[in-house]
Amino acid sequence: MPTIHPIEAVLFTAILGLIVGSFLSMLTWRWPRMLHLNASEQFRHLSFSRSACPSCHATLPWYRLIPLISWIWSRGQCHHCHTTISRRYPIIEFVTALLSAALVYHAGVNWLALYGLIFLWILLAIAIIDIEHQLILDALSLPLLWLGLILNTQHVFTTPEQAILGAATGYLILWAIFQTFKWLTGKEGMGYGDFKLLAALGAWFGALAIPQIILIASISSLMIGLALVLLKRRSFDSPLPFGPFLALGGWVSLMFGSELIQQL
């Protein structure tokens, strides 16, 4: 059997990441707009609806669905009505490919890399939807939680005890912060989706990773929030989704372990 060299695996994963990124760009665009439909109708629209221009609704032929390349070749315009196509599509495809390739380059070709890719792709879907809609879907966060618990029955990333404790701790910490903030201010500082997402991250990496994830999420959200205010992209009191920053903490824990902060 031929040996798969790391560089070949990285290139293959980058191409796979472009394909998955194309799917994620479609999924994260359509799904939040279909929540009023029942589950079977959502599945039908997500699985069988042809890709089309969001402006003129012209169906896109297969050769205009090549990830990243098609957008560049068409100069970011619909071939039919010449309306500008959002940059979100190539950005999501490129970021998915880049992060997927980085994971395999870092972890090598093994089962951990495969589990990590599944974790990454679900996490990206959660983060994208939260950025665009300030919504974390249970249909994404809960399977992520259960998958983490199942994998860690085999001590894949942490012990079963740490995984269970991490899921409980992750949920309860943000729930307590939410209730305290609401009691002091009368306002809701975050959503229940954030609790479930941190619970899922705790299920993957254990209770010991929770402080690191919260610290990374808090610092990065503060920096990005202040930068957006200074750039006048948002007002100081407008809500900022916390899910993408929790996702960043989860990604760092996947790549560098749950004890990164202690090593610095």
Backbone as JSON, one array per atom type, in Angstrom:
{
  "sequence": "MPTIHPIEAVLFTAILGLIVGSFLSMLTWRWPRMLHLNASEQFRHLSFSRSACPSCHATLPWYRLIPLISWIWSRGQCHHCHTTISRRYPIIEFVTALLSAALVYHAGVNWLALYGLIFLWILLAIAIIDIEHQLILDALSLPLLWLGLILNTQHVFTTPEQAILGAATGYLILWAIFQTFKWLTGKEGMGYGDFKLLAALGAWFGALAIPQIILIASISSLMIGLALVLLKRRSFDSPLPFGPFLALGGWVSLMFGSELIQQL",
  "N": [[0.85, -1.21, 0.0], [0.65, 2.21, -0.89], [2.43, 4.84, 0.74], [1.05, 7.6, 2.43], [2.23, 10.72, 2.24], [2.89, 13.49, 4.43], [2.67, 16.08, 3.12], [1.17, 15.48, 0.87], [-1.14, 14.61, 2.09], [-1.93, 16.96, 3.36], [-2.44, 18.67, 1.16], [-4.51, 17.23, -0.07], [-6.4, 17.39, 1.98], [-6.82, 20.12, 2.03], [-8.13, 20.51, -0.43], [-10.37, 18.94, 0.04], [-11.35, 20.45, 2.14], [-12.12, 22.79, 0.77], [-14.3, 21.81, -0.66], [-16.02, 20.98, 1.42], [-16.27, 23.45, 2.63], [-17.7, 24.82, 0.66], [-20.11, 23.48, 0.85], [-20.76, 24.16, 3.5], [-21.09, 26.93, 3.26], [-23.42, 27.05, 1.78], [-25.18, 25.64, 3.47], [-25.19, 27.19, 5.86], [-26.31, 29.49, 4.92], [-28.87, 28.78, 4.0], [-30.17, 27.23, 6.06], [-30.82, 28.75, 8.52], [-32.85, 30.29, 7.48], [-34.91, 28.59, 7.11], [-36.16, 27.74, 9.35], [-38.8, 27.94, 10.0], [-40.01, 25.9, 8.7], [-41.02, 22.41, 8.74], [-39.16, 19.48, 9.9], [-38.78, 17.57, 7.83], [-39.26, 19.05, 5.5], [-37.22, 20.93, 5.72], [-35.0, 19.22, 5.42], [-35.41, 18.32, 2.79], [-35.16, 20.69, 1.28], [-32.54, 21.41, 1.9], [-31.1, 19.26, 0.95], [-31.84, 18.64, -1.72], [-32.41, 20.88, -3.24], [-31.43, 22.84, -5.97], [-28.5, 24.85, -6.4], [-28.74, 28.37, -6.7], [-28.78, 31.71, -8.08], [-29.1, 34.22, -5.65], [-30.36, 36.56, -6.3], [-31.56, 36.72, -9.01], [-32.4, 34.16, -9.17], [-31.57, 32.28, -10.99], [-30.64, 29.03, -11.97], [-27.59, 27.51, -11.09], [-25.1, 26.16, -13.17], [-23.08, 23.13, -13.05], [-20.36, 23.7, -13.49], [-20.07, 26.2, -12.51], [-19.98, 25.94, -9.87], [-17.66, 25.21, -8.74], [-15.61, 25.18, -5.99], [-14.34, 28.25, -4.76], [-12.76, 28.75, -7.14], [-14.72, 29.16, -9.13], [-15.99, 31.48, -8.27], [-13.91, 33.36, -8.42], [-13.35, 33.19, -11.17], [-15.72, 34.14, -12.3], [-15.59, 36.69, -11.46], [-16.9, 37.38, -9.17], [-19.6, 37.73, -9.8], [-23.0, 37.1, -10.81], [-23.62, 34.9, -13.52], [-25.82, 35.29, -15.05], [-27.52, 37.55, -14.33], [-25.64, 39.33, -13.56], [-25.41, 40.38, -11.03], [-23.7, 41.26, -8.05], [-22.09, 38.7, -6.28], [-22.05, 37.61, -2.97], [-19.13, 37.94, -0.93], [-18.95, 36.18, 1.11], [-19.11, 33.51, 0.42], [-16.66, 32.6, -1.03], [-14.91, 33.27, 1.06], [-15.69, 31.65, 3.25], [-15.2, 29.14, 2.11], [-12.42, 29.28, 1.64], [-11.39, 29.7, 4.26], [-12.27, 27.37, 5.55], [-10.84, 25.43, 4.1], [-8.21, 26.23, 4.7], [-8.02, 26.0, 7.55], [-8.62, 23.3, 7.83], [-6.51, 22.06, 6.45], [-4.4, 22.98, 8.03], [-4.91, 21.65, 10.4], [-4.5, 18.9, 9.73], [-1.83, 19.07, 8.96], [-0.72, 19.66, 11.42], [-1.58, 17.55, 13.11], [-1.16, 15.21, 11.7], [-1.73, 12.17, 9.76], [-4.22, 10.46, 10.91], [-6.6, 8.92, 13.19], [-7.28, 10.83, 15.07], [-7.03, 13.22, 13.67], [-9.12, 12.94, 11.84], [-11.38, 12.95, 13.55], [-10.97, 15.48, 14.56], [-11.38, 17.06, 12.27], [-14.12, 16.7, 11.78], [-15.1, 17.88, 14.11], [-14.15, 20.51, 13.7], [-15.55, 21.31, 11.35], [-18.25, 21.25, 12.12], [-18.1, 23.14, 14.13], [-17.41, 25.44, 12.68], [-19.76, 25.82, 11.18], [-21.55, 26.43, 13.26], [-20.38, 28.81, 14.24], [-20.51, 30.55, 12.0], [-23.28, 30.82, 11.53], [-24.01, 31.98, 13.95], [-22.64, 34.42, 13.84], [-23.94, 35.66, 11.69], [-26.65, 35.54, 12.34], [-26.96, 35.63, 15.06], [-27.55, 33.28, 16.51], [-27.5, 30.05, 17.8], [-27.84, 26.88, 16.77], [-29.59, 24.17, 18.19], [-29.57, 21.81, 16.81], [-27.04, 21.59, 15.85], [-25.21, 22.08, 17.99], [-25.92, 20.22, 20.03], [-25.59, 17.55, 18.85], [-22.8, 17.79, 18.58], [-22.01, 17.88, 21.25], [-22.86, 15.31, 22.18], [-21.32, 13.67, 20.51], [-18.73, 14.29, 21.39], [-18.84, 13.24, 24.01], [-19.26, 10.51, 23.44], [-16.92, 9.81, 21.97], [-15.0, 10.19, 23.93], [-15.52, 8.17, 25.7], [-13.77, 6.32, 24.94], [-11.4, 7.44, 25.64], [-10.35, 9.38, 23.87], [-9.79, 12.22, 23.61], [-9.85, 13.07, 26.22], [-10.52, 11.84, 29.57], [-13.4, 9.74, 30.3], [-14.67, 10.63, 32.65], [-13.73, 13.27, 32.91], [-14.84, 14.34, 30.58], [-17.62, 14.19, 31.03], [-17.81, 15.77, 33.33], [-16.8, 18.12, 32.24], [-18.78, 18.81, 30.35], [-20.97, 19.33, 32.04], [-19.89, 21.34, 33.69], [-19.23, 23.36, 31.83], [-21.76, 24.16, 30.87], [-23.04, 25.0, 33.26], [-21.44, 27.08, 34.27], [-21.66, 29.26, 32.42], [-24.42, 29.53, 32.56], [-24.74, 30.36, 35.22], [-23.39, 32.81, 35.12], [-25.03, 34.14, 33.32], [-27.49, 34.24, 34.76], [-26.71, 35.76, 36.99], [-25.93, 38.21, 35.8], [-28.36, 38.95, 34.67], [-29.9, 39.28, 36.97], [-28.6, 41.44, 38.15], [-28.75, 43.49, 36.23], [-31.13, 43.29, 34.86], [-31.16, 42.54, 32.25], [-30.54, 40.27, 29.52], [-27.51, 38.78, 29.01], [-26.42, 36.91, 27.3], [-27.18, 34.05, 25.19], [-29.0, 30.9, 25.55], [-27.92, 29.12, 23.8], [-25.18, 29.56, 23.87], [-24.49, 28.41, 26.33], [-24.91, 25.7, 25.79], [-23.09, 25.28, 23.75], [-20.6, 25.7, 25.05], [-20.8, 23.61, 26.84], [-20.64, 21.48, 25.03], [-18.01, 21.81, 24.12], [-16.68, 21.33, 26.5], [-17.34, 18.64, 26.77], [-15.77, 17.54, 24.8], [-13.11, 18.21, 25.49], [-12.8, 18.19, 28.22], [-13.17, 19.15, 31.73], [-10.95, 20.58, 32.62], [-10.2, 22.11, 30.5], [-12.02, 24.14, 30.31], [-11.58, 26.7, 31.74], [-9.49, 27.76, 30.11], [-10.74, 27.95, 27.58], [-12.82, 29.77, 28.11], [-11.3, 32.0, 28.87], [-9.84, 32.6, 26.5], [-12.01, 33.11, 24.79], [-13.2, 35.32, 26.07], [-11.18, 37.33, 26.09], [-10.62, 37.6, 23.33], [-13.15, 38.33, 22.33], [-13.5, 40.78, 23.61], [-11.39, 42.29, 22.49], [-12.01, 42.24, 19.72], [-14.56, 43.37, 19.8], [-14.03, 45.99, 20.81], [-12.38, 46.89, 18.74], [-14.18, 46.95, 16.59], [-15.93, 48.9, 17.49], [-14.22, 51.13, 17.54], [-13.68, 51.32, 14.87], [-16.08, 52.09, 14.03], [-17.98, 50.22, 13.25], [-19.85, 49.04, 14.75], [-22.06, 49.89, 17.47], [-21.33, 50.77, 20.91], [-23.07, 49.55, 22.71], [-24.38, 47.6, 21.26], [-25.33, 44.19, 20.6], [-22.94, 41.49, 20.65], [-22.18, 38.52, 19.13], [-21.32, 35.66, 21.05], [-20.69, 33.08, 20.51], [-18.85, 32.55, 18.26], [-16.41, 33.21, 19.46], [-16.2, 31.47, 21.57], [-15.99, 29.23, 19.96], [-13.48, 29.74, 18.85], [-11.89, 29.4, 21.14], [-12.35, 26.66, 21.5], [-11.2, 25.65, 19.15], [-8.48, 26.35, 19.51], [-7.93, 24.77, 21.74], [-8.24, 22.23, 20.6], [-6.1, 22.21, 18.78], [-3.81, 22.76, 20.32], [-4.04, 21.7, 22.83], [-5.41, 21.29, 26.17], [-4.04, 22.59, 28.14], [-2.73, 24.87, 27.42], [-2.62, 27.54, 28.35], [-1.33, 27.3, 30.82], [1.18, 26.63, 29.98], [2.28, 28.87, 28.85]],
  "CA": [[0.0, 0.0, 0.0], [1.49, 3.42, -0.94], [2.43, 5.69, 1.93], [0.55, 8.96, 2.24], [3.15, 11.66, 2.84], [2.17, 14.62, 5.05], [2.36, 17.17, 2.21], [0.08, 15.01, 0.04], [-2.34, 14.61, 2.94], [-2.32, 18.36, 3.59], [-3.04, 19.16, -0.08], [-5.8, 16.55, -0.22], [-7.32, 17.94, 2.98], [-7.17, 21.48, 1.6], [-9.14, 20.38, -1.48], [-11.57, 18.48, 0.74], [-11.85, 21.59, 2.89], [-12.82, 23.67, -0.16], [-15.59, 21.19, -0.96], [-16.84, 21.08, 2.63], [-16.54, 24.87, 2.81], [-18.78, 25.17, -0.25], [-21.33, 22.95, 1.47], [-21.06, 24.96, 4.7], [-21.59, 28.24, 2.85], [-24.82, 26.83, 1.4], [-25.93, 25.22, 4.66], [-25.36, 28.29, 6.81], [-27.18, 30.49, 4.31], [-30.25, 28.3, 3.87], [-30.8, 26.63, 7.23], [-31.52, 29.7, 9.41], [-34.02, 30.84, 6.8], [-35.89, 27.52, 6.95], [-36.56, 27.27, 10.67], [-40.26, 27.91, 10.08], [-40.46, 24.67, 8.05], [-40.83, 21.22, 9.56], [-37.86, 18.84, 9.7], [-38.72, 16.9, 6.52], [-39.14, 20.09, 4.48], [-35.86, 21.46, 5.82], [-34.08, 18.24, 4.83], [-35.61, 18.31, 1.34], [-34.59, 21.91, 0.7], [-31.09, 21.41, 2.07], [-30.47, 18.14, 0.25], [-32.19, 18.44, -3.12], [-32.59, 22.14, -3.96], [-30.28, 23.25, -6.76], [-27.96, 26.16, -6.08], [-29.22, 29.39, -7.63], [-28.45, 33.1, -7.74], [-30.08, 34.74, -4.69], [-31.03, 37.74, -6.84], [-32.44, 36.4, -10.13], [-32.82, 32.77, -8.96], [-31.14, 31.41, -12.09], [-29.94, 27.84, -11.49], [-26.17, 27.54, -11.42], [-24.59, 24.91, -13.72], [-22.06, 22.5, -12.19], [-19.05, 24.3, -13.65], [-20.03, 27.45, -11.75], [-20.05, 25.57, -8.46], [-16.34, 24.78, -8.29], [-15.29, 26.04, -4.85], [-13.39, 29.34, -4.86], [-12.35, 29.04, -8.52], [-15.85, 29.71, -9.89], [-16.23, 32.87, -7.84], [-12.83, 34.17, -8.98], [-13.5, 33.21, -12.62], [-16.87, 34.98, -12.66], [-15.33, 38.0, -10.88], [-17.86, 37.63, -8.1], [-20.89, 38.17, -10.34], [-23.88, 36.09, -11.4], [-23.44, 34.82, -14.98], [-27.09, 35.6, -15.72], [-27.98, 38.93, -14.11], [-24.44, 40.12, -13.25], [-25.46, 40.91, -9.68], [-22.54, 40.88, -7.25], [-22.27, 37.56, -5.37], [-21.41, 37.91, -1.69], [-17.8, 37.39, -0.68], [-19.01, 35.2, 2.19], [-18.92, 32.17, -0.13], [-15.24, 32.24, -1.14], [-14.24, 33.4, 2.36], [-15.97, 30.44, 4.02], [-14.5, 28.03, 1.45], [-10.98, 29.42, 1.87], [-11.1, 29.5, 5.69], [-12.45, 25.94, 5.84], [-9.7, 24.72, 3.52], [-6.99, 26.6, 5.43], [-8.03, 25.41, 8.88], [-8.58, 21.84, 7.68], [-5.13, 21.71, 6.1], [-3.55, 23.25, 9.2], [-5.14, 20.58, 11.37], [-3.82, 17.69, 9.3], [-0.39, 19.36, 9.04], [-0.34, 19.64, 12.83], [-1.89, 16.28, 13.78], [-0.77, 14.06, 10.9], [-2.8, 11.36, 9.18], [-4.63, 9.51, 11.93], [-8.0, 9.04, 13.59], [-7.48, 12.1, 15.78], [-7.23, 14.26, 12.65], [-10.47, 12.77, 11.3], [-12.31, 13.47, 14.56], [-10.76, 16.93, 14.63], [-12.0, 17.69, 11.11], [-15.56, 16.72, 12.03], [-15.28, 18.91, 15.14], [-13.91, 21.81, 13.08], [-16.6, 21.66, 10.38], [-19.46, 21.58, 12.88], [-17.83, 24.39, 14.84], [-17.49, 26.52, 11.71], [-21.18, 26.06, 10.89], [-22.11, 27.11, 14.42], [-19.84, 30.17, 14.32], [-21.01, 31.35, 10.88], [-24.69, 31.13, 11.77], [-24.1, 32.9, 15.08], [-22.19, 35.73, 13.37], [-24.9, 36.25, 10.78], [-28.02, 35.54, 12.84], [-26.95, 35.6, 16.52], [-28.33, 32.1, 16.8], [-26.79, 28.77, 17.83], [-28.86, 25.86, 16.59], [-29.44, 22.93, 18.96], [-29.33, 20.71, 15.87], [-25.6, 21.51, 15.65], [-24.46, 22.03, 19.25], [-26.2, 19.01, 20.8], [-24.81, 16.43, 18.31], [-21.39, 18.0, 18.9], [-21.85, 17.47, 22.64], [-22.96, 13.85, 22.3], [-20.17, 13.07, 19.84], [-17.6, 14.41, 22.3], [-19.0, 12.27, 25.1], [-19.08, 9.16, 22.91], [-15.51, 9.6, 21.66], [-14.19, 10.15, 25.15], [-15.65, 6.87, 26.39], [-12.56, 5.61, 24.52], [-10.25, 8.27, 26.05], [-9.76, 9.96, 22.67], [-9.21, 13.52, 23.93], [-9.75, 13.15, 27.68], [-11.16, 10.7, 30.2], [-14.87, 9.86, 30.36], [-15.06, 11.45, 33.81], [-13.47, 14.67, 32.58], [-15.78, 14.74, 29.54], [-18.92, 14.42, 31.67], [-17.65, 16.95, 34.2], [-16.62, 19.28, 31.38], [-20.08, 19.19, 29.79], [-21.78, 19.93, 33.11], [-19.25, 22.59, 34.14], [-19.36, 24.36, 30.77], [-23.13, 24.68, 30.86], [-23.42, 25.66, 34.51], [-20.69, 28.33, 34.46], [-22.31, 30.33, 31.66], [-25.77, 29.71, 33.1], [-24.62, 31.16, 36.44], [-23.05, 34.18, 34.71], [-26.25, 34.67, 32.71], [-28.46, 34.55, 35.8], [-26.19, 36.86, 37.81], [-26.01, 39.44, 35.01], [-29.77, 39.29, 34.53], [-30.36, 39.74, 38.28], [-28.0, 42.75, 38.44], [-29.07, 44.52, 35.23], [-32.44, 43.09, 34.26], [-30.97, 42.23, 30.84], [-29.93, 38.98, 29.2], [-26.21, 39.07, 28.41], [-26.09, 35.9, 26.29], [-28.27, 33.12, 24.95], [-28.82, 29.53, 26.02], [-27.06, 28.41, 22.86], [-23.8, 29.66, 24.34], [-24.31, 27.42, 27.4], [-24.83, 24.37, 25.18], [-21.84, 25.19, 22.99], [-19.49, 25.49, 25.98], [-20.96, 22.24, 27.33], [-20.11, 20.59, 23.99], [-16.54, 21.92, 24.14], [-16.25, 20.62, 27.7], [-17.46, 17.21, 26.52], [-14.66, 17.14, 23.95], [-11.75, 18.42, 26.04], [-12.79, 18.01, 29.67], [-13.38, 20.31, 32.6], [-9.73, 21.36, 32.76], [-10.08, 23.02, 29.35], [-13.04, 25.18, 30.38], [-11.02, 28.04, 32.01], [-8.74, 28.22, 28.95], [-11.69, 28.32, 26.52], [-13.5, 31.0, 28.52], [-10.32, 33.1, 28.84], [-9.6, 32.93, 25.09], [-13.24, 33.7, 24.25], [-13.43, 36.62, 26.69], [-10.18, 38.29, 25.62], [-10.79, 37.84, 21.89], [-14.39, 39.08, 22.11], [-13.26, 42.16, 24.05], [-10.52, 42.95, 21.51], [-12.76, 42.42, 18.47], [-15.64, 44.32, 20.07], [-13.47, 47.33, 20.87], [-11.91, 47.26, 17.4], [-15.36, 47.29, 15.78], [-16.43, 50.19, 17.97], [-13.29, 52.17, 17.09], [-13.84, 51.44, 13.42], [-17.47, 52.52, 13.84], [-18.73, 49.15, 12.6], [-20.93, 48.71, 15.68], [-22.12, 50.78, 18.63], [-20.77, 50.15, 22.1], [-24.08, 48.76, 23.41], [-25.01, 46.6, 20.39], [-24.91, 42.83, 20.99], [-21.88, 40.83, 19.89], [-22.34, 37.08, 19.36], [-20.21, 35.09, 21.81], [-20.41, 31.75, 20.0], [-17.61, 32.44, 17.49], [-15.23, 33.32, 20.33], [-16.12, 30.15, 22.21], [-15.48, 28.33, 18.93], [-12.04, 29.98, 18.77], [-11.29, 28.71, 22.28], [-12.38, 25.23, 21.23], [-10.21, 25.36, 18.1], [-7.16, 26.41, 20.12], [-7.79, 23.58, 22.59], [-8.04, 21.1, 19.71], [-4.79, 22.26, 18.15], [-2.66, 22.88, 21.21], [-4.27, 21.03, 24.09], [-6.21, 21.99, 27.18], [-3.17, 23.2, 29.14], [-1.92, 25.87, 26.73], [-2.42, 28.73, 29.17], [-0.34, 27.01, 31.84], [2.5, 26.48, 29.36], [2.75, 30.17, 28.39]],
  "C": [[0.88, 1.24, 0.0], [1.33, 4.25, 0.33], [1.91, 7.08, 1.58], [1.48, 9.92, 2.97], [2.37, 12.86, 3.39], [1.77, 15.7, 4.05], [1.2, 16.76, 1.28], [-1.22, 15.02, 0.82], [-2.85, 16.02, 3.17], [-3.0, 18.92, 2.35], [-4.42, 18.53, -0.31], [-6.83, 17.13, 0.75], [-7.74, 19.36, 2.61], [-8.26, 21.44, 0.53], [-10.46, 19.91, -0.87], [-12.2, 19.62, 1.53], [-12.59, 22.59, 2.01], [-14.22, 23.13, -0.47], [-16.54, 21.31, 0.23], [-17.21, 22.54, 2.89], [-17.66, 25.35, 1.9], [-20.12, 24.69, 0.3], [-21.74, 23.79, 2.68], [-21.62, 26.33, 4.32], [-23.05, 28.16, 2.43], [-25.66, 26.55, 2.63], [-26.21, 26.39, 5.59], [-26.18, 29.43, 6.24], [-28.64, 30.04, 4.34], [-30.9, 27.94, 5.21], [-31.5, 27.64, 8.14], [-32.77, 30.3, 8.79], [-35.14, 29.82, 6.63], [-36.44, 27.02, 8.29], [-38.07, 27.22, 10.84], [-40.84, 26.65, 9.44], [-40.3, 23.49, 9.01], [-39.55, 20.5, 9.13], [-37.73, 18.21, 8.32], [-38.57, 17.92, 5.39], [-37.76, 20.72, 4.52], [-34.87, 20.51, 5.15], [-34.19, 18.24, 3.3], [-34.97, 19.53, 0.69], [-33.07, 21.92, 0.79], [-30.42, 20.37, 1.2], [-30.69, 18.14, -1.25], [-32.38, 19.74, -3.91], [-31.31, 22.5, -4.69], [-29.81, 24.63, -6.33], [-28.38, 27.16, -7.15], [-28.77, 30.77, -7.16], [-29.51, 33.63, -6.77], [-30.85, 35.95, -5.21], [-32.03, 37.38, -7.94], [-32.95, 34.97, -10.09], [-32.5, 31.86, -10.14], [-30.33, 30.25, -11.53], [-28.49, 27.86, -11.97], [-25.75, 26.19, -12.0], [-23.42, 24.4, -12.88], [-20.71, 23.21, -12.28], [-18.95, 25.69, -13.0], [-20.15, 27.2, -10.25], [-18.72, 25.05, -7.95], [-15.89, 25.72, -7.17], [-14.16, 27.02, -5.15], [-13.08, 29.74, -6.3], [-13.49, 29.68, -9.3], [-16.11, 31.16, -9.54], [-15.17, 33.8, -8.44], [-13.01, 34.31, -10.51], [-14.63, 34.13, -13.06], [-16.73, 36.4, -12.13], [-16.4, 38.4, -9.86], [-19.2, 38.12, -8.57], [-21.69, 36.98, -10.87], [-23.71, 36.09, -12.91], [-24.68, 35.25, -15.74], [-27.48, 37.07, -15.58], [-26.85, 39.89, -13.74], [-24.51, 40.84, -11.89], [-24.25, 40.41, -8.9], [-22.9, 39.74, -6.29], [-21.45, 37.82, -4.12], [-20.05, 37.23, -1.56], [-17.81, 36.33, 0.42], [-18.7, 33.8, 1.66], [-17.44, 31.81, -0.3], [-14.5, 32.35, 0.19], [-14.45, 32.15, 3.19], [-15.23, 29.26, 3.43], [-13.01, 28.09, 1.76], [-10.62, 29.14, 3.33], [-11.24, 28.03, 6.07], [-11.28, 25.13, 5.31], [-8.42, 24.98, 4.32], [-6.93, 25.92, 6.79], [-7.97, 23.88, 8.83], [-7.16, 21.37, 7.37], [-4.19, 21.91, 7.28], [-3.7, 22.15, 10.24], [-4.39, 19.31, 11.0], [-2.3, 17.88, 9.31], [0.1, 19.23, 10.48], [-0.49, 18.24, 13.44], [-1.4, 15.06, 13.02], [-1.99, 13.33, 10.35], [-3.16, 10.26, 10.17], [-6.1, 9.74, 12.29], [-8.27, 10.35, 14.32], [-7.74, 13.24, 14.8], [-8.63, 14.17, 12.06], [-11.51, 13.31, 12.28], [-12.21, 14.99, 14.65], [-11.41, 17.66, 13.47], [-13.52, 17.77, 11.28], [-15.9, 17.81, 13.05], [-15.17, 20.3, 14.52], [-15.07, 22.22, 12.18], [-17.91, 22.01, 11.08], [-19.29, 22.92, 13.58], [-17.9, 25.59, 13.9], [-18.94, 26.85, 11.36], [-21.85, 26.82, 12.02], [-21.67, 28.57, 14.44], [-20.41, 31.06, 13.22], [-22.45, 31.77, 11.11], [-24.83, 32.12, 12.92], [-23.66, 34.31, 14.68], [-23.28, 36.42, 12.57], [-26.3, 36.39, 11.37], [-28.12, 35.62, 14.37], [-27.84, 34.46, 17.03], [-27.43, 30.87, 16.77], [-27.83, 27.66, 17.83], [-28.56, 24.64, 17.46], [-29.09, 21.76, 18.06], [-27.85, 20.58, 15.52], [-24.85, 21.31, 16.96], [-24.7, 20.74, 20.03], [-25.54, 17.76, 20.19], [-23.31, 16.56, 18.58], [-21.1, 17.56, 20.33], [-21.86, 15.95, 22.77], [-21.79, 13.14, 21.63], [-18.93, 13.14, 20.71], [-17.66, 13.41, 23.43], [-18.75, 10.84, 24.62], [-17.61, 8.87, 22.62], [-14.68, 9.43, 22.93], [-14.51, 8.98, 26.06], [-14.45, 5.99, 26.05], [-11.29, 6.41, 24.8], [-9.57, 8.92, 24.85], [-9.09, 11.3, 22.96], [-9.04, 13.72, 25.44], [-10.45, 11.93, 28.26], [-12.68, 10.84, 30.18], [-15.34, 10.74, 31.51], [-14.87, 12.94, 33.52], [-14.46, 15.19, 31.54], [-17.15, 15.07, 30.15], [-18.87, 15.66, 32.55], [-17.5, 18.22, 33.37], [-17.93, 19.77, 30.78], [-20.93, 19.89, 30.84], [-21.22, 21.28, 33.53], [-19.43, 23.7, 33.1], [-20.74, 24.98, 30.75], [-23.4, 25.52, 32.1], [-22.68, 26.98, 34.72], [-21.36, 29.47, 33.7], [-23.74, 30.57, 32.13], [-25.73, 30.58, 34.35], [-24.28, 32.61, 36.11], [-24.28, 34.86, 34.13], [-27.25, 35.11, 33.78], [-28.01, 35.71, 36.69], [-26.3, 38.19, 37.08], [-27.46, 39.89, 34.88], [-30.33, 39.85, 35.84], [-29.85, 41.15, 38.57], [-28.51, 43.84, 37.5], [-30.49, 44.42, 34.68], [-32.37, 42.76, 32.78], [-30.34, 40.85, 30.68], [-28.64, 39.22, 28.44], [-25.8, 38.09, 27.34], [-27.27, 34.97, 26.14], [-27.96, 31.73, 25.46], [-27.97, 28.71, 25.06], [-25.6, 28.45, 23.25], [-23.52, 28.63, 25.43], [-24.07, 26.04, 26.78], [-23.54, 24.2, 24.39], [-20.66, 24.96, 23.92], [-19.59, 24.1, 26.61], [-20.39, 21.24, 26.33], [-18.58, 20.62, 23.98], [-15.98, 21.22, 25.37], [-16.33, 19.11, 27.52], [-16.31, 16.69, 25.66], [-13.32, 17.17, 24.7], [-11.68, 18.35, 27.56], [-12.91, 19.3, 30.45], [-12.15, 21.19, 32.71], [-9.54, 22.35, 31.62], [-11.03, 24.2, 29.44], [-12.45, 26.56, 30.7], [-10.26, 28.6, 30.82], [-9.68, 28.71, 27.86], [-12.38, 29.63, 26.86], [-12.55, 32.19, 28.45], [-10.07, 33.55, 27.41], [-10.83, 33.63, 24.49], [-13.45, 35.11, 24.79], [-12.46, 37.68, 26.15], [-10.4, 38.62, 24.15], [-12.07, 38.62, 21.61], [-14.24, 40.53, 22.53], [-12.44, 42.92, 23.02], [-11.28, 43.24, 20.21], [-13.88, 43.45, 18.66], [-15.15, 45.75, 20.11], [-12.99, 47.81, 19.5], [-13.08, 47.67, 16.51], [-15.97, 48.62, 16.19], [-15.55, 51.33, 17.46], [-13.4, 52.4, 15.59], [-15.25, 51.87, 13.03], [-18.28, 51.51, 13.02], [-19.88, 48.67, 13.49], [-20.92, 49.72, 16.82], [-21.67, 50.02, 19.87], [-21.77, 49.23, 22.79], [-24.8, 47.75, 22.52], [-24.48, 45.22, 20.72], [-23.83, 42.27, 20.06], [-21.99, 39.34, 20.16], [-21.09, 36.49, 20.03], [-19.8, 33.72, 21.28], [-19.13, 31.63, 19.2], [-16.35, 32.5, 18.35], [-15.07, 32.06, 21.18], [-15.55, 29.12, 21.22], [-13.97, 28.5, 18.78], [-11.32, 29.3, 19.93], [-11.28, 27.21, 22.1], [-11.36, 24.81, 20.18], [-8.79, 25.37, 18.66], [-6.92, 25.19, 21.0], [-7.58, 22.32, 21.75], [-6.62, 21.06, 19.18], [-3.65, 22.15, 19.15], [-2.88, 22.29, 22.59], [-4.96, 21.93, 25.1], [-5.36, 22.69, 28.23], [-2.26, 24.25, 28.52], [-1.61, 27.05, 27.63], [-1.35, 28.5, 30.23], [1.07, 26.92, 31.27], [3.09, 27.81, 28.94], [3.47, 30.9, 29.5]]
}
